[in-house]
Amino acid sequence: MLQEIVAYFSEHSVDFIQMVLAHVGISALSLAVACLIAVPLGVACSRWSLLEKVSVGISGLLRIIPSLAILVICVPFLGTGVAPAVLALTVLAIPPILINTALGFRSIPADVLEAARGMGMDERRIFWTVKVPLAFPIAFTGIRTAASEVIASATLAAYIGAGGLGEIIFTGIGLMRTDLLAIGGFSVAVLSIAVSACLTALDRRMRPYEFV
């Protein structure tokens, strides 16, 4: 099988790079859209408990639904390609980001906020200089979790013609070729580990005072 893997990369290296870029592109777009939705909603949930209960409940329900089922539901309305794949992956990414963001802002000690107000800070300054830095570690953990889940699930995008490393896996399944299955599976695993390492490095850079 090793010879077959070497032969694949020698003949299809350009195609492989394109699939990696497509996989990363779909995953990044989905994660970005999820952050734009979940982070502000998580901040709002930390202020209103009723909104948190409703949002977390809906997020938990969405998390139960398999990504493939969402893809199948979206295809009749959005067709095939990138759009339904991004929608399905965004739905997958929202729950961990939303829950961790709300938890991060709710976990800020009340005495810290009172001390900030006692120093004469207004609410906007308290939010950006006190709340955001203190909530960041927990909120960013949700983003890291979502990124890993999105990259793993983005293989399903190939099922509806959106490209990505899933093409290798589905081709391997169709042709019963273990070399393609190994290439596809290992590539997704390496990509997930690499993205997780990059996000961890970013987290350390954003919080250098905690890693001294």
mmCIF file of C-alpha atoms in Angstrom:
data_model
loop_
_atom_site.group_PDB
_atom_site.id
_atom_site.type_symbol
_atom_site.label_atom_id
_atom_site.label_comp_id
_atom_site.label_asym_id
_atom_site.label_seq_id
_atom_site.Cartn_x
_atom_site.Cartn_y
_atom_site.Cartn_z
ATOM 1 C CA MET A 1 0.000 0.000 0.000
ATOM 2 C CA LEU A 2 2.944 2.315 0.598
ATOM 3 C CA GLN A 3 3.886 2.198 -3.073
ATOM 4 C CA GLU A 4 0.304 3.057 -4.031
ATOM 5 C CA ILE A 5 0.328 6.060 -1.692
ATOM 6 C CA VAL A 6 3.621 7.302 -3.134
ATOM 7 C CA ALA A 7 2.271 6.820 -6.649
ATOM 8 C CA TYR A 8 -0.858 8.803 -5.785
ATOM 9 C CA PHE A 9 1.092 11.814 -4.543
ATOM 10 C CA SER A 10 3.451 11.693 -7.515
ATOM 11 C CA GLU A 11 0.530 11.757 -9.949
ATOM 12 C CA HIS A 12 -2.073 13.819 -8.110
ATOM 13 C CA SER A 13 -0.116 16.218 -5.906
ATOM 14 C CA VAL A 14 -1.746 19.297 -7.471
ATOM 15 C CA ASP A 15 -5.230 17.834 -7.048
ATOM 16 C CA PHE A 16 -4.414 16.948 -3.439
ATOM 17 C CA ILE A 17 -3.313 20.510 -2.641
ATOM 18 C CA GLN A 18 -6.500 21.877 -4.195
ATOM 19 C CA MET A 19 -8.587 19.528 -2.066
ATOM 20 C CA VAL A 20 -6.723 20.589 1.080
ATOM 21 C CA LEU A 21 -7.284 24.267 0.255
ATOM 22 C CA ALA A 22 -10.971 23.624 -0.444
ATOM 23 C CA HIS A 23 -11.298 21.755 2.851
ATOM 24 C CA VAL A 24 -9.617 24.559 4.772
ATOM 25 C CA GLY A 25 -11.672 27.203 2.964
ATOM 26 C CA ILE A 26 -15.024 25.570 3.734
ATOM 27 C CA SER A 27 -14.020 24.974 7.351
ATOM 28 C CA ALA A 28 -12.722 28.518 7.871
ATOM 29 C CA LEU A 29 -15.803 30.111 6.315
ATOM 30 C CA SER A 30 -18.133 27.971 8.424
ATOM 31 C CA LEU A 31 -16.210 28.746 11.611
ATOM 32 C CA ALA A 32 -16.186 32.478 10.828
ATOM 33 C CA VAL A 33 -19.947 32.570 10.234
ATOM 34 C CA ALA A 34 -20.526 30.569 13.426
ATOM 35 C CA CYS A 35 -18.399 33.028 15.426
ATOM 36 C CA LEU A 36 -20.277 36.009 14.008
ATOM 37 C CA ILE A 37 -23.525 34.452 15.180
ATOM 38 C CA ALA A 38 -22.556 32.639 18.380
ATOM 39 C CA VAL A 39 -20.194 35.125 20.050
ATOM 40 C CA PRO A 40 -22.616 38.114 20.183
ATOM 41 C CA LEU A 41 -25.439 35.733 21.105
ATOM 42 C CA GLY A 42 -23.295 34.235 23.855
ATOM 43 C CA VAL A 43 -22.561 37.702 25.263
ATOM 44 C CA ALA A 44 -26.287 38.481 25.219
ATOM 45 C CA CYS A 45 -27.054 35.144 26.901
ATOM 46 C CA SER A 46 -24.698 36.030 29.740
ATOM 47 C CA ARG A 47 -26.905 39.046 30.506
ATOM 48 C CA TRP A 48 -30.354 37.491 30.140
ATOM 49 C CA SER A 49 -30.899 34.056 31.667
ATOM 50 C CA LEU A 50 -34.102 33.383 29.717
ATOM 51 C CA LEU A 51 -32.315 33.983 26.414
ATOM 52 C CA GLU A 52 -29.530 31.678 27.576
ATOM 53 C CA LYS A 53 -31.969 28.872 28.387
ATOM 54 C CA VAL A 54 -33.685 29.176 25.002
ATOM 55 C CA SER A 55 -30.460 29.517 22.991
ATOM 56 C CA VAL A 56 -28.608 26.726 24.778
ATOM 57 C CA GLY A 57 -31.647 24.469 24.456
ATOM 58 C CA ILE A 58 -31.893 25.071 20.718
ATOM 59 C CA SER A 59 -28.122 24.661 20.336
ATOM 60 C CA GLY A 60 -28.236 21.352 22.177
ATOM 61 C CA LEU A 61 -31.022 20.179 19.900
ATOM 62 C CA LEU A 62 -29.083 21.204 16.787
ATOM 63 C CA ARG A 63 -26.019 19.375 18.089
ATOM 64 C CA ILE A 64 -27.957 16.119 18.139
ATOM 65 C CA ILE A 65 -28.819 16.374 14.436
ATOM 66 C CA PRO A 66 -26.093 14.752 12.281
ATOM 67 C CA SER A 67 -24.341 17.039 9.806
ATOM 68 C CA LEU A 68 -25.211 14.663 6.958
ATOM 69 C CA ALA A 69 -28.911 15.004 7.777
ATOM 70 C CA ILE A 70 -28.627 18.803 7.637
ATOM 71 C CA LEU A 71 -26.860 18.517 4.284
ATOM 72 C CA VAL A 72 -29.632 16.339 2.871
ATOM 73 C CA ILE A 73 -32.287 18.759 4.131
ATOM 74 C CA CYS A 74 -30.490 21.787 2.646
ATOM 75 C CA VAL A 75 -29.854 20.339 -0.812
ATOM 76 C CA PRO A 76 -33.468 20.757 -2.100
ATOM 77 C CA PHE A 77 -33.392 24.445 -1.086
ATOM 78 C CA LEU A 78 -29.769 25.458 -1.717
ATOM 79 C CA GLY A 79 -28.717 22.862 -4.269
ATOM 80 C CA THR A 80 -25.325 21.220 -4.134
ATOM 81 C CA GLY A 81 -21.952 22.849 -3.585
ATOM 82 C CA VAL A 82 -20.444 25.083 -0.930
ATOM 83 C CA ALA A 83 -23.594 26.840 0.385
ATOM 84 C CA PRO A 84 -25.344 23.841 1.997
ATOM 85 C CA ALA A 85 -22.008 22.536 3.291
ATOM 86 C CA VAL A 86 -21.220 25.845 4.998
ATOM 87 C CA LEU A 87 -24.729 26.003 6.471
ATOM 88 C CA ALA A 88 -24.476 22.485 7.908
ATOM 89 C CA LEU A 89 -21.017 23.078 9.351
ATOM 90 C CA THR A 90 -22.066 26.438 10.787
ATOM 91 C CA VAL A 91 -24.947 24.755 12.615
ATOM 92 C CA LEU A 92 -22.431 22.229 13.960
ATOM 93 C CA ALA A 93 -20.017 24.936 15.134
ATOM 94 C CA ILE A 94 -22.477 27.272 16.850
ATOM 95 C CA PRO A 95 -23.278 25.243 20.029
ATOM 96 C CA PRO A 96 -19.766 24.966 21.544
ATOM 97 C CA ILE A 97 -18.948 28.600 20.737
ATOM 98 C CA LEU A 98 -22.260 29.866 22.110
ATOM 99 C CA ILE A 99 -22.142 27.800 25.304
ATOM 100 C CA ASN A 100 -18.515 28.617 26.102
ATOM 101 C CA THR A 101 -18.928 32.323 25.353
ATOM 102 C CA ALA A 102 -21.933 32.589 27.653
ATOM 103 C CA LEU A 103 -20.111 30.595 30.330
ATOM 104 C CA GLY A 104 -17.004 32.729 30.006
ATOM 105 C CA PHE A 105 -18.850 35.999 30.541
ATOM 106 C CA ARG A 106 -21.007 34.550 33.325
ATOM 107 C CA SER A 107 -17.893 33.318 35.156
ATOM 108 C CA ILE A 108 -16.440 36.806 35.638
ATOM 109 C CA PRO A 109 -16.281 37.523 39.411
ATOM 110 C CA ALA A 110 -18.749 40.183 40.510
ATOM 111 C CA ASP A 111 -16.194 41.815 42.809
ATOM 112 C CA VAL A 112 -13.896 42.432 39.843
ATOM 113 C CA LEU A 113 -16.670 44.270 38.021
ATOM 114 C CA GLU A 114 -17.515 46.258 41.129
ATOM 115 C CA ALA A 115 -13.854 47.233 41.509
ATOM 116 C CA ALA A 116 -13.783 48.399 37.884
ATOM 117 C CA ARG A 117 -16.905 50.506 38.405
ATOM 118 C CA GLY A 118 -15.395 51.893 41.601
ATOM 119 C CA MET A 119 -12.412 53.069 39.566
ATOM 120 C CA GLY A 120 -14.765 55.153 37.436
ATOM 121 C CA MET A 121 -14.881 52.954 34.339
ATOM 122 C CA ASP A 122 -17.981 53.147 32.170
ATOM 123 C CA GLU A 123 -19.725 49.990 30.944
ATOM 124 C CA ARG A 124 -18.108 50.063 27.504
ATOM 125 C CA ARG A 125 -14.619 50.272 28.955
ATOM 126 C CA ILE A 126 -15.427 47.554 31.492
ATOM 127 C CA PHE A 127 -16.606 45.305 28.675
ATOM 128 C CA TRP A 128 -13.457 45.650 26.546
ATOM 129 C CA THR A 129 -10.786 45.941 29.229
ATOM 130 C CA VAL A 130 -12.210 43.654 31.926
ATOM 131 C CA LYS A 131 -14.920 41.317 30.656
ATOM 132 C CA VAL A 132 -13.429 40.353 27.290
ATOM 133 C CA PRO A 133 -9.928 39.456 28.603
ATOM 134 C CA LEU A 134 -11.371 37.452 31.509
ATOM 135 C CA ALA A 135 -13.944 35.622 29.372
ATOM 136 C CA PHE A 136 -11.549 34.991 26.478
ATOM 137 C CA PRO A 137 -9.948 31.713 27.721
ATOM 138 C CA ILE A 138 -13.260 29.871 28.129
ATOM 139 C CA ALA A 139 -14.795 31.378 24.994
ATOM 140 C CA PHE A 140 -11.755 30.509 22.891
ATOM 141 C CA THR A 141 -11.911 26.912 24.111
ATOM 142 C CA GLY A 142 -15.305 26.709 22.444
ATOM 143 C CA ILE A 143 -13.837 28.008 19.198
ATOM 144 C CA ARG A 144 -11.064 25.399 19.315
ATOM 145 C CA THR A 145 -13.598 22.653 19.928
ATOM 146 C CA ALA A 146 -15.774 23.887 17.081
ATOM 147 C CA ALA A 147 -12.787 24.071 14.721
ATOM 148 C CA SER A 148 -11.874 20.427 15.349
ATOM 149 C CA GLU A 149 -15.463 19.286 14.830
ATOM 150 C CA VAL A 150 -15.872 21.339 11.658
ATOM 151 C CA ILE A 151 -12.665 20.059 10.055
ATOM 152 C CA ALA A 152 -13.624 16.464 10.788
ATOM 153 C CA SER A 153 -17.179 16.906 9.501
ATOM 154 C CA ALA A 154 -16.122 18.908 6.421
ATOM 155 C CA THR A 155 -15.303 15.602 4.747
ATOM 156 C CA LEU A 156 -19.046 15.280 4.159
ATOM 157 C CA ALA A 157 -18.935 18.364 1.938
ATOM 158 C CA ALA A 158 -17.593 16.219 -0.895
ATOM 159 C CA TYR A 159 -20.817 14.202 -0.731
ATOM 160 C CA ILE A 160 -22.706 17.155 -2.267
ATOM 161 C CA GLY A 161 -19.967 18.353 -4.592
ATOM 162 C CA ALA A 162 -18.378 21.005 -2.361
ATOM 163 C CA GLY A 163 -14.893 19.499 -2.623
ATOM 164 C CA GLY A 164 -12.384 18.933 0.133
ATOM 165 C CA LEU A 165 -10.497 15.907 1.378
ATOM 166 C CA GLY A 166 -13.734 13.973 1.539
ATOM 167 C CA GLU A 167 -13.369 13.420 -2.202
ATOM 168 C CA ILE A 168 -10.443 11.090 -1.564
ATOM 169 C CA ILE A 169 -12.344 9.205 1.131
ATOM 170 C CA PHE A 170 -15.526 8.773 -0.907
ATOM 171 C CA THR A 171 -13.500 7.733 -3.949
ATOM 172 C CA GLY A 172 -11.673 5.191 -1.806
ATOM 173 C CA ILE A 173 -14.969 3.818 -0.533
ATOM 174 C CA GLY A 174 -16.393 3.586 -4.048
ATOM 175 C CA LEU A 175 -13.323 1.882 -5.495
ATOM 176 C CA MET A 176 -12.564 -0.167 -2.368
ATOM 177 C CA ARG A 177 -9.040 1.263 -2.279
ATOM 178 C CA THR A 178 -7.461 1.259 1.142
ATOM 179 C CA ASP A 179 -4.651 3.553 0.011
ATOM 180 C CA LEU A 180 -7.109 6.372 -0.763
ATOM 181 C CA LEU A 181 -8.929 5.795 2.507
ATOM 182 C CA ALA A 182 -5.638 5.973 4.371
ATOM 183 C CA ILE A 183 -4.576 9.161 2.559
ATOM 184 C CA GLY A 184 -7.906 10.874 3.140
ATOM 185 C CA GLY A 185 -8.292 9.849 6.759
ATOM 186 C CA PHE A 186 -4.695 10.630 7.701
ATOM 187 C CA SER A 187 -4.824 13.998 5.921
ATOM 188 C CA VAL A 188 -7.953 15.069 7.799
ATOM 189 C CA ALA A 189 -6.381 13.966 11.094
ATOM 190 C CA VAL A 190 -3.156 15.876 10.402
ATOM 191 C CA LEU A 191 -5.086 18.969 9.318
ATOM 192 C CA SER A 192 -7.186 18.862 12.480
ATOM 193 C CA ILE A 193 -4.094 18.518 14.678
ATOM 194 C CA ALA A 194 -2.318 21.333 12.818
ATOM 195 C CA VAL A 195 -5.264 23.718 13.179
ATOM 196 C CA SER A 196 -5.615 22.837 16.854
ATOM 197 C CA ALA A 197 -1.902 23.528 17.367
ATOM 198 C CA CYS A 198 -2.187 26.886 15.583
ATOM 199 C CA LEU A 199 -5.179 27.914 17.676
ATOM 200 C CA THR A 200 -3.388 26.831 20.848
ATOM 201 C CA ALA A 201 -0.386 28.936 19.845
ATOM 202 C CA LEU A 202 -2.708 31.884 19.188
ATOM 203 C CA ASP A 203 -4.292 31.370 22.590
ATOM 204 C CA ARG A 204 -0.870 31.410 24.250
ATOM 205 C CA ARG A 205 0.062 34.559 22.362
ATOM 206 C CA MET A 206 -3.128 36.283 23.462
ATOM 207 C CA ARG A 207 -2.530 35.283 27.106
ATOM 208 C CA PRO A 208 1.257 35.315 27.596
ATOM 209 C CA TYR A 209 0.911 36.246 31.273
ATOM 210 C CA GLU A 210 -0.652 32.828 32.029
ATOM 211 C CA PHE A 211 2.094 30.777 30.388
ATOM 212 C CA VAL A 212 5.192 32.342 31.911
#
